mmCIF file of C-alpha atoms in Angstrom:
data_model
loop_
_atom_site.group_PDB
_atom_site.id
_atom_site.type_symbol
_atom_site.label_atom_id
_atom_site.label_comp_id
_atom_site.label_asym_id
_atom_site.label_seq_id
_atom_site.Cartn_x
_atom_site.Cartn_y
_atom_site.Cartn_z
ATOM 1 C CA GLY F 170 0.074 -0.025 -0.035
ATOM 2 C CA VAL F 171 2.119 2.953 1.230
ATOM 3 C CA ALA F 172 5.385 1.332 0.411
ATOM 4 C CA MET F 173 4.161 0.711 -3.135
ATOM 5 C CA ALA F 174 3.038 4.404 -3.452
ATOM 6 C CA SER F 175 6.355 5.879 -2.460
ATOM 7 C CA ALA F 176 8.329 3.499 -4.673
ATOM 8 C CA LEU F 177 6.114 4.534 -7.648
ATOM 9 C CA ALA F 178 6.483 8.195 -6.823
ATOM 10 C CA ASP F 179 10.181 7.746 -7.435
ATOM 11 C CA PRO F 180 11.149 9.598 -10.677
ATOM 12 C CA TYR F 181 12.864 6.435 -12.025
ATOM 13 C CA LEU F 182 9.324 4.690 -12.088
ATOM 14 C CA PRO F 183 7.232 7.392 -13.934
ATOM 15 C CA GLY F 184 4.170 6.548 -15.865
ATOM 16 C CA ALA F 185 3.095 3.942 -13.272
ATOM 17 C CA ILE F 186 1.413 6.473 -11.069
ATOM 18 C CA SER F 187 -1.301 7.102 -13.604
ATOM 19 C CA LEU F 188 -2.230 3.670 -13.436
ATOM 20 C CA PHE F 189 -1.679 3.181 -9.629
ATOM 21 C CA GLU F 190 -5.085 4.677 -8.888
ATOM 22 C CA GLN F 191 -6.725 2.004 -11.128
ATOM 23 C CA LEU F 192 -5.325 -1.129 -9.142
ATOM 24 C CA ASP F 193 -8.210 -3.508 -8.258
ATOM 25 C CA LYS F 194 -10.522 -1.550 -10.623
ATOM 26 C CA HIS F 195 -12.613 -2.992 -13.420
ATOM 27 C CA LEU F 196 -10.880 -1.986 -16.608
ATOM 28 C CA ILE F 197 -11.186 -2.152 -20.225
ATOM 29 C CA VAL F 198 -7.871 -2.423 -21.934
ATOM 30 C CA VAL F 199 -7.646 -1.779 -25.619
ATOM 31 C CA LEU F 200 -4.753 -3.398 -27.438
ATOM 32 C CA ARG F 201 -2.960 -2.486 -30.566
ATOM 33 C CA ASP F 202 -4.386 -5.418 -32.628
ATOM 34 C CA GLY F 203 -7.881 -4.099 -31.793
ATOM 35 C CA ARG F 204 -8.718 -6.571 -29.055
ATOM 36 C CA LYS F 205 -10.644 -5.416 -25.946
ATOM 37 C CA LEU F 206 -9.694 -7.144 -22.721
ATOM 38 C CA ILE F 207 -11.897 -6.546 -19.510
ATOM 39 C CA GLY F 208 -10.618 -7.423 -16.146
ATOM 40 C CA TYR F 209 -9.488 -6.262 -12.695
ATOM 41 C CA LEU F 210 -6.094 -4.572 -12.623
ATOM 42 C CA ARG F 211 -3.842 -6.433 -10.131
ATOM 43 C CA SER F 212 -0.271 -5.179 -10.961
ATOM 44 C CA ILE F 213 1.574 -2.587 -13.000
ATOM 45 C CA ASP F 214 5.024 -1.442 -13.567
ATOM 46 C CA GLN F 215 6.770 1.525 -15.405
ATOM 47 C CA PHE F 216 6.380 -0.043 -18.826
ATOM 48 C CA ALA F 217 2.471 -0.334 -18.330
ATOM 49 C CA ASN F 218 2.934 -4.072 -18.340
ATOM 50 C CA LEU F 219 -0.357 -5.163 -16.603
ATOM 51 C CA VAL F 220 -1.521 -8.103 -14.797
ATOM 52 C CA LEU F 221 -5.229 -8.408 -15.270
ATOM 53 C CA ASP F 222 -7.630 -10.825 -13.409
ATOM 54 C CA GLU F 223 -11.048 -12.592 -14.455
ATOM 55 C CA VAL F 224 -10.240 -11.342 -17.924
ATOM 56 C CA VAL F 225 -13.065 -11.577 -20.625
ATOM 57 C CA GLU F 226 -12.094 -10.727 -24.264
ATOM 58 C CA ARG F 227 -15.039 -8.867 -25.647
ATOM 59 C CA THR F 228 -15.997 -8.618 -29.441
ATOM 60 C CA TYR F 229 -18.584 -5.968 -30.559
ATOM 61 C CA ILE F 230 -20.469 -6.056 -33.755
ATOM 62 C CA GLN F 231 -22.731 -2.738 -33.583
ATOM 63 C CA LYS F 232 -24.678 -3.184 -30.285
ATOM 64 C CA TYR F 233 -24.022 -6.880 -29.934
ATOM 65 C CA TYR F 234 -21.086 -8.428 -28.214
ATOM 66 C CA SER F 235 -19.893 -11.774 -27.013
ATOM 67 C CA GLU F 236 -17.120 -12.713 -24.483
ATOM 68 C CA ILE F 237 -14.390 -15.177 -24.148
ATOM 69 C CA SER F 238 -12.810 -16.012 -20.801
ATOM 70 C CA HIS F 239 -9.074 -15.988 -20.326
ATOM 71 C CA GLY F 240 -8.459 -16.088 -16.619
ATOM 72 C CA ILE F 241 -5.325 -14.152 -15.499
ATOM 73 C CA LEU F 242 -3.359 -12.440 -18.162
ATOM 74 C CA LEU F 243 0.044 -10.654 -18.039
ATOM 75 C CA ILE F 244 0.027 -7.984 -20.895
ATOM 76 C CA ARG F 245 3.127 -6.533 -22.261
ATOM 77 C CA GLY F 246 2.929 -2.846 -22.145
ATOM 78 C CA GLU F 247 3.968 -2.057 -25.671
ATOM 79 C CA ASN F 248 0.699 -3.494 -26.762
ATOM 80 C CA VAL F 249 -1.516 -1.338 -24.712
ATOM 81 C CA VAL F 250 -3.424 1.509 -26.368
ATOM 82 C CA LEU F 251 -5.419 2.516 -23.487
ATOM 83 C CA ALA F 252 -6.819 1.423 -20.017
ATOM 84 C CA GLY F 253 -10.364 2.795 -19.283
ATOM 85 C CA GLU F 254 -12.066 2.481 -16.127
ATOM 86 C CA LEU F 255 -15.389 0.601 -16.538
ATOM 87 C CA ASP F 256 -18.488 2.371 -15.169
ATOM 88 C CA ASP F 257 -20.905 -0.561 -14.764
ATOM 89 C CA THR F 258 -23.716 1.919 -13.653
ATOM 90 C CA ILE F 259 -23.848 3.284 -17.140
ATOM 91 C CA GLU F 260 -26.720 1.765 -19.430
ATOM 92 C CA THR F 261 -25.268 1.205 -22.855
ATOM 93 C CA GLY F 262 -28.265 -0.614 -24.387
ATOM 94 C CA GLN F 263 -25.616 -3.183 -25.668
ATOM 95 C CA ILE F 264 -26.687 -6.851 -26.117
ATOM 96 C CA LYS F 265 -24.559 -9.733 -24.907
ATOM 97 C CA VAL F 266 -24.918 -12.760 -27.048
ATOM 98 C CA SER F 267 -23.188 -16.012 -27.529
ATOM 99 C CA ILE F 268 -20.108 -16.319 -29.724
ATOM 100 C CA ASP F 269 -21.955 -18.405 -32.307
ATOM 101 C CA GLU F 270 -24.849 -15.746 -32.596
ATOM 102 C CA LEU F 271 -22.284 -13.013 -32.974
ATOM 103 C CA HIS F 272 -20.788 -14.825 -35.645
ATOM 104 C CA LYS F 273 -24.133 -15.208 -37.374
ATOM 105 C CA ILE F 274 -24.908 -11.538 -37.030
ATOM 106 C CA GLU F 275 -21.627 -10.717 -38.569
ATOM 107 C CA GLN F 276 -22.211 -12.874 -41.556
ATOM 108 C CA SER F 277 -25.727 -11.542 -42.143
ATOM 109 C CA LEU F 278 -24.200 -8.104 -42.051
ATOM 110 C CA GLU F 279 -21.553 -9.225 -44.603
ATOM 111 C CA GLN F 280 -24.073 -10.685 -46.872
ATOM 112 C CA SER F 281 -26.265 -7.411 -46.899
ATOM 113 C CA SER F 282 -23.386 -5.360 -47.668
ATOM 114 C CA SER F 283 -22.022 -7.530 -50.566
ATOM 115 C CA GLU F 284 -25.308 -7.400 -52.210
ATOM 116 C CA GLY F 285 -25.271 -3.550 -52.153
ATOM 117 C CA PRO F 286 -27.840 -1.047 -50.935
ATOM 118 C CA MET F 287 -29.560 -1.058 -54.324
ATOM 119 C CA SER F 288 -29.894 -4.872 -54.616
ATOM 120 C CA SER F 289 -33.434 -5.065 -53.591
ATOM 121 C CA LEU F 290 -34.571 -2.392 -56.341
ATOM 122 C CA THR F 291 -35.850 -3.486 -59.703
ATOM 123 C CA LYS F 292 -35.798 -1.324 -62.891
ATOM 124 C CA ASP F 293 -39.379 -0.326 -62.234
ATOM 125 C CA ASP F 294 -38.563 1.350 -59.095
ATOM 126 C CA LEU F 295 -36.134 3.667 -60.972
ATOM 127 C CA GLN F 296 -37.611 6.696 -62.411
ATOM 128 C CA PRO F 297 -35.884 8.179 -65.501
ATOM 129 C CA MET F 298 -34.261 11.625 -64.639
ATOM 130 C CA ASP F 299 -36.186 13.953 -66.883
ATOM 131 C CA GLU F 300 -39.572 12.860 -65.425
ATOM 132 C CA ALA F 301 -38.690 14.360 -62.069
ATOM 133 C CA TYR F 302 -38.622 17.813 -63.679
ATOM 134 C CA THR Y 76 22.414 15.065 -6.963
ATOM 135 C CA GLU Y 77 21.194 14.580 -10.463
ATOM 136 C CA LEU Y 78 17.757 13.038 -10.386
ATOM 137 C CA PHE Y 79 17.568 12.913 -14.325
ATOM 138 C CA SER Y 80 20.049 12.047 -16.930
ATOM 139 C CA VAL Y 81 20.948 14.701 -19.669
ATOM 140 C CA ARG Y 82 18.674 12.731 -22.021
ATOM 141 C CA GLN Y 83 15.725 12.931 -19.855
ATOM 142 C CA ILE Y 84 16.275 16.639 -19.367
ATOM 143 C CA ARG Y 85 15.973 17.115 -23.074
ATOM 144 C CA LYS Y 86 12.698 15.352 -23.102
ATOM 145 C CA MET Y 87 11.419 17.478 -20.020
ATOM 146 C CA LEU Y 88 10.114 20.288 -22.303
ATOM 147 C CA PHE Y 89 7.004 18.591 -23.544
ATOM 148 C CA PHE Y 90 6.410 16.992 -20.122
ATOM 149 C CA SER Y 91 6.512 20.423 -18.525
ATOM 150 C CA PHE Y 92 4.362 21.919 -21.229
ATOM 151 C CA PHE Y 93 1.583 19.250 -20.634
ATOM 152 C CA LYS Y 94 1.840 19.765 -16.865
ATOM 153 C CA THR Y 95 0.511 23.358 -17.617
ATOM 154 C CA LEU Y 96 -2.366 21.949 -19.501
ATOM 155 C CA VAL Y 97 -3.614 19.778 -16.564
ATOM 156 C CA GLY Y 98 -7.281 20.506 -15.782
ATOM 157 C CA LYS Y 99 -7.909 21.713 -19.490
ATOM 158 C CA GLU Y 100 -9.941 20.030 -22.023
ATOM 159 C CA VAL Y 101 -7.942 18.335 -24.908
ATOM 160 C CA VAL Y 102 -8.739 15.902 -27.808
ATOM 161 C CA VAL Y 103 -6.221 13.109 -28.173
ATOM 162 C CA GLU Y 104 -6.095 11.435 -31.595
ATOM 163 C CA LEU Y 105 -4.701 7.933 -31.392
ATOM 164 C CA LYS Y 106 -2.768 6.136 -34.149
ATOM 165 C CA ASN Y 107 -5.800 3.626 -34.327
ATOM 166 C CA ASP Y 108 -7.826 6.815 -35.572
ATOM 167 C CA LEU Y 109 -9.862 6.880 -32.239
ATOM 168 C CA SER Y 110 -10.210 10.530 -30.909
ATOM 169 C CA ILE Y 111 -10.953 11.192 -27.323
ATOM 170 C CA CYS Y 112 -12.080 14.319 -25.695
ATOM 171 C CA GLY Y 113 -11.436 14.871 -22.102
ATOM 172 C CA THR Y 114 -9.953 16.842 -19.143
ATOM 173 C CA LEU Y 115 -6.223 16.249 -18.723
ATOM 174 C CA HIS Y 116 -5.756 14.813 -15.239
ATOM 175 C CA SER Y 117 -2.053 13.700 -15.239
ATOM 176 C CA VAL Y 118 0.846 13.288 -17.619
ATOM 177 C CA ASP Y 119 4.275 11.637 -17.035
ATOM 178 C CA GLN Y 120 7.654 11.837 -18.688
ATOM 179 C CA TYR Y 121 6.637 9.316 -21.361
ATOM 180 C CA LEU Y 122 3.828 11.428 -22.104
ATOM 181 C CA ASN Y 123 1.473 8.853 -21.066
ATOM 182 C CA MET Y 124 -1.822 10.703 -20.173
ATOM 183 C CA LYS Y 125 -4.827 10.250 -17.976
ATOM 184 C CA LEU Y 126 -8.074 11.913 -19.150
ATOM 185 C CA LEU Y 127 -11.266 12.440 -17.289
ATOM 186 C CA ASP Y 128 -14.905 12.598 -18.271
ATOM 187 C CA ILE Y 129 -14.156 11.392 -21.602
ATOM 188 C CA SER Y 130 -16.164 11.472 -24.802
ATOM 189 C CA VAL Y 131 -15.361 9.718 -28.077
ATOM 190 C CA THR Y 132 -15.755 11.579 -31.371
ATOM 191 C CA ASP Y 133 -17.099 8.466 -33.317
ATOM 192 C CA PRO Y 134 -19.031 6.301 -30.723
ATOM 193 C CA ASP Y 135 -20.547 4.096 -33.387
ATOM 194 C CA ARG Y 136 -17.146 3.078 -34.493
ATOM 195 C CA PHE Y 137 -15.958 2.431 -31.041
ATOM 196 C CA PRO Y 138 -18.838 1.035 -28.967
ATOM 197 C CA HIS Y 139 -16.637 -0.381 -26.115
ATOM 198 C CA MET Y 140 -15.753 3.088 -25.067
ATOM 199 C CA LEU Y 141 -19.507 3.791 -24.041
ATOM 200 C CA SER Y 142 -18.954 2.663 -20.406
ATOM 201 C CA VAL Y 143 -15.724 4.496 -19.831
ATOM 202 C CA LYS Y 144 -15.550 7.816 -18.065
ATOM 203 C CA ASN Y 145 -11.649 8.088 -17.485
ATOM 204 C CA CYS Y 146 -8.879 6.387 -19.182
ATOM 205 C CA PHE Y 147 -5.209 5.915 -19.213
ATOM 206 C CA ILE Y 148 -3.571 6.415 -22.544
ATOM 207 C CA ARG Y 149 -0.059 5.260 -23.309
ATOM 208 C CA GLY Y 150 2.096 7.955 -24.772
ATOM 209 C CA SER Y 151 3.379 5.703 -27.580
ATOM 210 C CA VAL Y 152 0.069 5.298 -29.364
ATOM 211 C CA VAL Y 153 -0.646 9.133 -29.550
ATOM 212 C CA ARG Y 154 -0.804 10.588 -33.039
ATOM 213 C CA TYR Y 155 -1.962 14.159 -32.167
ATOM 214 C CA VAL Y 156 -3.081 16.154 -29.069
ATOM 215 C CA HIS Y 157 -5.490 18.861 -30.215
ATOM 216 C CA LEU Y 158 -4.862 21.835 -27.853
ATOM 217 C CA PRO Y 159 -7.121 24.679 -26.846
ATOM 218 C CA SER Y 160 -5.422 27.805 -28.363
ATOM 219 C CA GLU Y 161 -6.287 30.108 -25.539
ATOM 220 C CA HIS Y 162 -4.392 27.997 -23.161
ATOM 221 C CA VAL Y 163 -1.174 27.826 -25.189
ATOM 222 C CA ASP Y 164 1.411 30.584 -25.216
ATOM 223 C CA THR Y 165 3.291 30.031 -28.264
ATOM 224 C CA GLN Y 166 5.874 32.702 -27.414
ATOM 225 C CA LEU Y 167 6.537 30.989 -24.082
ATOM 226 C CA LEU Y 168 6.998 27.725 -25.809
ATOM 227 C CA GLN Y 169 9.416 29.138 -28.489
ATOM 228 C CA ASP Y 170 11.559 30.802 -25.694
ATOM 229 C CA ALA Y 171 11.564 27.519 -23.618
ATOM 230 C CA THR Y 172 12.541 25.540 -26.808
ATOM 231 C CA ARG Y 173 15.441 27.851 -27.579
ATOM 232 C CA LYS Y 174 16.595 27.745 -23.955
ATOM 233 C CA GLU Y 175 16.525 24.004 -23.976
ATOM 234 C CA ILE Y 176 18.442 23.729 -27.210
ATOM 235 C CA ALA Y 177 21.046 26.138 -25.992
ATOM 236 C CA ALA Y 178 21.381 24.265 -22.699
ATOM 237 C CA ASN Y 179 21.706 21.032 -24.560
ATOM 238 C CA LYS Y 180 24.574 22.405 -26.782
ATOM 239 C CA LYS Y 181 26.693 22.803 -23.712
#
């Protein structure tokens, strides 16, 4: 507690102090490869290496998300983009689904985008330009 | 006693500059194109930053940020920091830069 605080305030361990207040908090860590890891911050060092506990890896497709459990992870600091404190009281309207369901949602989105926005129109739907005037 | 090596003193200028912006609102644009607006809470010598009361400029693209109010940003992933022009004294910055370069030449 106190010993750790004075050790981290040492100028040779800078950067750690910003994360020190987040210890034991529920965080979302975004990695450089785009992954989002959610867990409890247990340990830090000056490189922003992190030990996260009860980790779930969350994948989002629009407002839907699924989670994969990972237990305890040590994350090398160079991969960290940001570490945000999760406010569980905020209502996001986001919906948790299973991994298979999320995969189906992703596939259905890819299908509708490959067909194109005009794919459901027929030539009768399209008015010739001069008639509009 | 020397607390910082000469190389570290050379990097202090922007650290000191950001310390003057603590409490002000900034927009940090990251290398992954995410832009985060927030109040600068703290900064360290690696220019890691902690922002409070954040809002994301493109929340549809970054839905995971919806439940986040404060965040720590690693300095190495920052592309730009958009600054409020009223809180930046460019003349002071130029003088400080010249001083630091002169000091480093010795």
